Amino acid sequence: DTGVSQNPRHKITKRGQNVTFRCDPISEHNRLYWYRQTLGQGPEFLTYFQNEAQLEKSRLLSDRFSAERPKGSFSTLEIQRTEQGDSAMYLCASEAQGSYGYTFGSGTRLTVV
Amino acid sequence: AQTVTQSQPEMSVQEAETVTLSCTYDTSESNYYLFWYKQPPSRQMILVIRQEAYKQQNATENRFSVNFQKAAKSFSLKISDSQLGDTAMYFCAFAYNNNDMRFGAGTRLTVKP
């Protein structure tokens, strides 16, 4: 297993466009987390899944954001009608439930112009 | 709410010297986990060290050790024999009861030759 994979690594989009990011976790990890990280700040929690169930969503996750993990494997994070304030690094992490051992991906850097 | 505070935005240390990064947290939970993560420039976040709150013994991992003061809600990271490769952002993080992890704002550490 090669760890947590995120695609794309970089995404530049025009304001108002929709974007979708993908995260492939470590195969035996049943938990998957999405975080957002702006420059010079720590990661902020967005949402997490246990298998295919989305168990918690941060209030940071506005109606323009949606995440799915349809078969309990990979996950997608979609942002609709992007705004400049959405520019950030989007991090995915996975964990075997209860292990308290997150493995992070390299992130997707979004730039909204 | 659980909060994590890192009061040192930036620090520097000479190669081979020792440096200590500070972290305080606020929680009403009695059993939880604390973490230090390292994020090198443009690279993924990796776990440096983990401490379980019910363990009184401070965790160590090679050159990295923590000073965990539960009553004071303090969790500092000591890096001994600093190396150039230790240059990175360091994030303190907190998690409890199978919930998501919460991060501090980070400390940028520069190791000078």
mmCIF file of C-alpha atoms in Angstrom:
data_model
loop_
_atom_site.group_PDB
_atom_site.id
_atom_site.type_symbol
_atom_site.label_atom_id
_atom_site.label_comp_id
_atom_site.label_asym_id
_atom_site.label_seq_id
_atom_site.Cartn_x
_atom_site.Cartn_y
_atom_site.Cartn_z
ATOM 1 C CA ASP A 1 0.000 0.000 0.000
ATOM 2 C CA THR A 2 1.389 3.410 -0.976
ATOM 3 C CA GLY A 3 -0.369 5.509 1.646
ATOM 4 C CA VAL A 4 -3.062 8.127 1.212
ATOM 5 C CA SER A 5 -3.311 9.456 -2.325
ATOM 6 C CA GLN A 6 -4.925 12.765 -3.299
ATOM 7 C CA ASN A 7 -5.678 14.025 -6.764
ATOM 8 C CA PRO A 8 -5.119 16.440 -8.267
ATOM 9 C CA ARG A 9 -2.107 17.933 -6.486
ATOM 10 C CA HIS A 10 -2.929 21.396 -7.753
ATOM 11 C CA LYS A 11 -6.089 22.947 -9.145
ATOM 12 C CA ILE A 12 -6.570 26.443 -10.490
ATOM 13 C CA THR A 13 -10.129 27.410 -11.211
ATOM 14 C CA LYS A 14 -12.118 30.500 -12.008
ATOM 15 C CA ARG A 15 -14.488 31.902 -9.442
ATOM 16 C CA GLY A 16 -17.916 30.378 -9.823
ATOM 17 C CA GLN A 17 -16.727 27.073 -11.238
ATOM 18 C CA ASN A 18 -17.223 23.707 -9.552
ATOM 19 C CA VAL A 19 -14.267 21.552 -8.523
ATOM 20 C CA THR A 20 -13.963 17.994 -7.265
ATOM 21 C CA PHE A 21 -11.069 16.426 -5.378
ATOM 22 C CA ARG A 22 -10.437 12.771 -4.782
ATOM 23 C CA CYS A 23 -8.843 10.946 -1.867
ATOM 24 C CA ASP A 24 -7.825 7.280 -1.846
ATOM 25 C CA PRO A 25 -7.140 6.176 1.729
ATOM 26 C CA ILE A 26 -5.081 3.282 2.989
ATOM 27 C CA SER A 27 -7.198 0.273 2.094
ATOM 28 C CA GLU A 28 -7.677 -1.151 5.575
ATOM 29 C CA HIS A 29 -8.551 2.219 7.139
ATOM 30 C CA ASN A 30 -12.273 2.606 7.691
ATOM 31 C CA ARG A 31 -12.150 6.274 8.714
ATOM 32 C CA LEU A 32 -11.469 9.114 6.320
ATOM 33 C CA TYR A 33 -11.132 12.793 7.194
ATOM 34 C CA TRP A 34 -11.098 16.012 5.213
ATOM 35 C CA TYR A 35 -9.313 19.107 6.475
ATOM 36 C CA ARG A 36 -8.683 22.549 5.028
ATOM 37 C CA GLN A 37 -5.430 24.381 5.621
ATOM 38 C CA THR A 38 -4.798 28.002 4.747
ATOM 39 C CA LEU A 39 -1.319 29.460 4.512
ATOM 40 C CA GLY A 40 0.428 29.643 7.881
ATOM 41 C CA GLN A 41 -2.423 27.978 9.749
ATOM 42 C CA GLY A 42 -3.149 24.564 11.143
ATOM 43 C CA PRO A 43 -5.562 22.180 9.455
ATOM 44 C CA GLU A 44 -9.244 22.849 10.142
ATOM 45 C CA PHE A 45 -11.616 19.927 10.329
ATOM 46 C CA LEU A 46 -14.269 19.738 7.602
ATOM 47 C CA THR A 47 -15.874 16.313 7.770
ATOM 48 C CA TYR A 48 -15.230 12.630 8.326
ATOM 49 C CA PHE A 49 -16.545 9.245 7.267
ATOM 50 C CA GLN A 50 -16.643 5.927 8.954
ATOM 51 C CA ASN A 51 -16.918 3.463 6.115
ATOM 52 C CA GLU A 52 -19.525 5.060 3.821
ATOM 53 C CA ALA A 53 -21.332 7.005 6.556
ATOM 54 C CA GLN A 54 -20.606 10.697 6.978
ATOM 55 C CA LEU A 55 -20.574 11.049 10.757
ATOM 56 C CA GLU A 56 -19.710 14.677 11.346
ATOM 57 C CA LYS A 57 -19.602 17.937 9.403
ATOM 58 C CA SER A 58 -18.009 21.161 10.559
ATOM 59 C CA ARG A 59 -19.943 24.404 10.318
ATOM 60 C CA LEU A 60 -17.086 25.434 8.001
ATOM 61 C CA LEU A 61 -18.649 23.093 5.465
ATOM 62 C CA SER A 62 -21.128 25.425 3.816
ATOM 63 C CA ASP A 63 -23.903 24.294 1.503
ATOM 64 C CA ARG A 64 -21.531 24.702 -1.424
ATOM 65 C CA PHE A 65 -19.393 21.844 -0.094
ATOM 66 C CA SER A 66 -20.335 18.204 -0.348
ATOM 67 C CA ALA A 67 -18.382 15.059 0.373
ATOM 68 C CA GLU A 68 -19.079 11.453 -0.429
ATOM 69 C CA ARG A 69 -17.550 8.081 0.209
ATOM 70 C CA PRO A 70 -19.935 5.865 -1.745
ATOM 71 C CA LYS A 71 -18.425 2.434 -1.192
ATOM 72 C CA GLY A 72 -16.431 3.109 1.918
ATOM 73 C CA SER A 73 -13.236 3.308 -0.087
ATOM 74 C CA PHE A 74 -12.247 6.515 -1.911
ATOM 75 C CA SER A 75 -13.874 9.830 -1.144
ATOM 76 C CA THR A 76 -14.634 12.951 -3.144
ATOM 77 C CA LEU A 77 -14.963 16.521 -1.966
ATOM 78 C CA GLU A 78 -16.868 18.875 -4.267
ATOM 79 C CA ILE A 79 -17.009 22.629 -4.014
ATOM 80 C CA GLN A 80 -19.710 24.337 -6.051
ATOM 81 C CA ARG A 81 -19.614 27.965 -7.191
ATOM 82 C CA THR A 82 -16.082 28.452 -5.895
ATOM 83 C CA GLU A 83 -15.119 31.709 -4.204
ATOM 84 C CA GLN A 84 -11.694 33.241 -3.672
ATOM 85 C CA GLY A 85 -11.971 32.417 0.008
ATOM 86 C CA ASP A 86 -12.001 28.732 -0.897
ATOM 87 C CA SER A 87 -8.353 28.959 -1.941
ATOM 88 C CA ALA A 88 -6.506 26.619 0.417
ATOM 89 C CA MET A 89 -4.843 23.250 0.746
ATOM 90 C CA TYR A 90 -7.380 20.455 1.156
ATOM 91 C CA LEU A 91 -5.973 17.564 3.144
ATOM 92 C CA CYS A 92 -7.270 14.041 3.413
ATOM 93 C CA ALA A 93 -6.306 11.630 6.182
ATOM 94 C CA SER A 94 -7.286 8.072 6.946
ATOM 95 C CA GLU A 95 -7.251 5.996 10.101
ATOM 96 C CA ALA A 96 -8.170 2.586 11.356
ATOM 97 C CA GLN A 97 -10.935 3.367 13.838
ATOM 98 C CA GLY A 98 -9.660 3.773 17.357
ATOM 99 C CA SER A 99 -6.000 3.644 16.382
ATOM 100 C CA TYR A 100 -5.488 7.413 16.766
ATOM 101 C CA GLY A 101 -2.981 7.158 13.980
ATOM 102 C CA TYR A 102 -3.867 9.469 11.118
ATOM 103 C CA THR A 103 -2.014 9.080 7.818
ATOM 104 C CA PHE A 104 -2.219 12.214 5.714
ATOM 105 C CA GLY A 105 -2.100 12.611 1.978
ATOM 106 C CA SER A 106 -0.050 15.272 0.242
ATOM 107 C CA GLY A 107 -3.085 17.484 -0.224
ATOM 108 C CA THR A 108 -4.759 19.279 -3.099
ATOM 109 C CA ARG A 109 -3.893 22.947 -3.399
ATOM 110 C CA LEU A 110 -6.836 24.943 -4.752
ATOM 111 C CA THR A 111 -6.393 28.415 -6.173
ATOM 112 C CA VAL A 112 -9.516 30.337 -7.144
ATOM 113 C CA VAL A 113 -8.842 33.248 -9.495
ATOM 114 C CA ALA B 1 -14.896 22.881 23.079
ATOM 115 C CA GLN B 2 -11.405 21.551 22.731
ATOM 116 C CA THR B 3 -8.781 24.112 21.769
ATOM 117 C CA VAL B 4 -5.073 23.844 21.064
ATOM 118 C CA THR B 5 -2.764 26.833 21.389
ATOM 119 C CA GLN B 6 0.765 27.173 20.079
ATOM 120 C CA SER B 7 2.146 30.487 21.253
ATOM 121 C CA GLN B 8 5.362 30.474 19.212
ATOM 122 C CA PRO B 9 4.682 31.254 15.546
ATOM 123 C CA GLU B 10 8.366 30.937 14.637
ATOM 124 C CA MET B 11 11.497 29.551 16.214
ATOM 125 C CA SER B 12 15.031 28.908 15.123
ATOM 126 C CA VAL B 13 17.844 26.748 16.449
ATOM 127 C CA GLN B 14 21.414 26.020 15.513
ATOM 128 C CA GLU B 15 22.197 22.635 14.107
ATOM 129 C CA ALA B 16 23.011 20.100 16.854
ATOM 130 C CA GLU B 17 21.361 22.240 19.532
ATOM 131 C CA THR B 18 18.168 21.496 21.458
ATOM 132 C CA VAL B 19 14.874 23.323 20.998
ATOM 133 C CA THR B 20 11.536 23.118 22.780
ATOM 134 C CA LEU B 21 8.196 23.908 21.155
ATOM 135 C CA SER B 22 5.264 24.802 23.388
ATOM 136 C CA CYS B 23 1.646 23.712 23.245
ATOM 137 C CA THR B 24 -1.254 24.178 25.615
ATOM 138 C CA TYR B 25 -4.739 22.804 25.264
ATOM 139 C CA ASP B 26 -8.105 23.130 26.882
ATOM 140 C CA THR B 27 -10.468 20.248 27.506
ATOM 141 C CA SER B 28 -12.822 18.861 30.092
ATOM 142 C CA GLU B 29 -12.112 15.309 28.972
ATOM 143 C CA SER B 30 -10.036 13.024 31.175
ATOM 144 C CA ASN B 31 -8.855 10.583 28.559
ATOM 145 C CA TYR B 32 -7.471 11.840 25.297
ATOM 146 C CA TYR B 33 -4.504 11.768 22.955
ATOM 147 C CA LEU B 34 -2.012 14.470 22.103
ATOM 148 C CA PHE B 35 0.170 14.584 19.021
ATOM 149 C CA TRP B 36 2.970 16.470 17.366
ATOM 150 C CA TYR B 37 2.956 16.492 13.576
ATOM 151 C CA LYS B 38 5.701 17.752 11.270
ATOM 152 C CA GLN B 39 4.942 19.348 7.911
ATOM 153 C CA PRO B 40 8.072 20.010 5.827
ATOM 154 C CA PRO B 41 7.786 22.634 3.087
ATOM 155 C CA SER B 42 5.519 21.371 0.297
ATOM 156 C CA ARG B 43 5.423 17.914 1.787
ATOM 157 C CA GLN B 44 2.845 15.885 3.606
ATOM 158 C CA MET B 45 2.180 15.952 7.295
ATOM 159 C CA ILE B 46 3.771 13.146 9.282
ATOM 160 C CA LEU B 47 3.353 12.042 12.868
ATOM 161 C CA VAL B 48 6.326 12.796 15.100
ATOM 162 C CA ILE B 49 5.124 11.592 18.474
ATOM 163 C CA ARG B 50 1.951 10.655 20.316
ATOM 164 C CA GLN B 51 1.008 10.780 24.013
ATOM 165 C CA GLU B 52 -1.914 9.068 25.685
ATOM 166 C CA ALA B 53 -3.261 11.172 28.535
ATOM 167 C CA TYR B 54 -3.680 8.283 30.938
ATOM 168 C CA LYS B 55 0.006 7.423 30.655
ATOM 169 C CA GLN B 56 2.142 9.458 33.013
ATOM 170 C CA GLN B 57 5.389 8.560 31.316
ATOM 171 C CA ASN B 58 6.444 11.064 28.692
ATOM 172 C CA ALA B 59 6.653 9.668 25.170
ATOM 173 C CA THR B 60 9.983 9.591 23.341
ATOM 174 C CA GLU B 61 10.910 8.814 19.744
ATOM 175 C CA ASN B 62 14.642 8.950 19.138
ATOM 176 C CA ARG B 63 15.619 12.646 19.239
ATOM 177 C CA PHE B 64 12.059 13.750 19.959
ATOM 178 C CA SER B 65 10.511 13.767 23.425
ATOM 179 C CA VAL B 66 7.585 15.448 25.102
ATOM 180 C CA ASN B 67 6.977 17.052 28.460
ATOM 181 C CA PHE B 68 3.356 16.255 29.258
ATOM 182 C CA GLN B 69 1.910 18.160 32.201
ATOM 183 C CA LYS B 70 -1.697 17.020 32.458
ATOM 184 C CA ALA B 71 -2.730 19.307 35.306
ATOM 185 C CA ALA B 72 -1.299 22.312 33.515
ATOM 186 C CA LYS B 73 -2.679 21.108 30.152
ATOM 187 C CA SER B 74 0.727 21.553 28.616
ATOM 188 C CA PHE B 75 2.394 19.381 25.981
ATOM 189 C CA SER B 76 5.783 20.598 24.793
ATOM 190 C CA LEU B 77 8.057 18.963 22.222
ATOM 191 C CA LYS B 78 11.803 18.800 22.705
ATOM 192 C CA ILE B 79 14.029 18.165 19.727
ATOM 193 C CA SER B 80 17.568 17.184 20.642
ATOM 194 C CA ASP B 81 20.588 17.327 18.334
ATOM 195 C CA SER B 82 18.610 19.363 15.782
ATOM 196 C CA GLN B 83 19.239 18.513 12.147
ATOM 197 C CA LEU B 84 18.678 20.542 8.992
ATOM 198 C CA GLY B 85 15.944 18.100 8.021
ATOM 199 C CA ASP B 86 13.980 19.099 11.107
ATOM 200 C CA THR B 87 13.148 22.411 9.419
ATOM 201 C CA ALA B 88 9.360 22.346 9.081
ATOM 202 C CA MET B 89 6.057 23.500 10.483
ATOM 203 C CA TYR B 90 5.203 21.663 13.673
ATOM 204 C CA PHE B 91 1.586 21.217 14.719
ATOM 205 C CA CYS B 92 0.293 20.174 18.094
ATOM 206 C CA ALA B 93 -2.987 18.269 17.938
ATOM 207 C CA PHE B 94 -5.622 16.803 20.262
ATOM 208 C CA ALA B 95 -8.149 14.016 19.899
ATOM 209 C CA TYR B 96 -10.509 12.170 22.246
ATOM 210 C CA ASN B 97 -13.180 9.497 22.240
ATOM 211 C CA ASN B 98 -12.793 8.570 18.590
ATOM 212 C CA ASN B 99 -13.564 12.107 17.489
ATOM 213 C CA ASP B 100 -11.702 14.068 14.868
ATOM 214 C CA MET B 101 -8.314 15.632 15.569
ATOM 215 C CA ARG B 102 -7.994 19.357 16.304
ATOM 216 C CA PHE B 103 -4.806 21.241 15.503
ATOM 217 C CA GLY B 104 -2.996 24.307 16.759
ATOM 218 C CA ALA B 105 -1.875 27.095 14.434
ATOM 219 C CA GLY B 106 1.645 25.691 14.205
ATOM 220 C CA THR B 107 5.225 26.728 14.905
ATOM 221 C CA ARG B 108 7.632 27.282 12.044
ATOM 222 C CA LEU B 109 10.999 25.839 13.046
ATOM 223 C CA THR B 110 14.165 26.709 11.164
ATOM 224 C CA VAL B 111 17.359 24.812 11.850
ATOM 225 C CA LYS B 112 20.391 26.901 10.944
ATOM 226 C CA PRO B 113 23.689 25.387 9.838
#
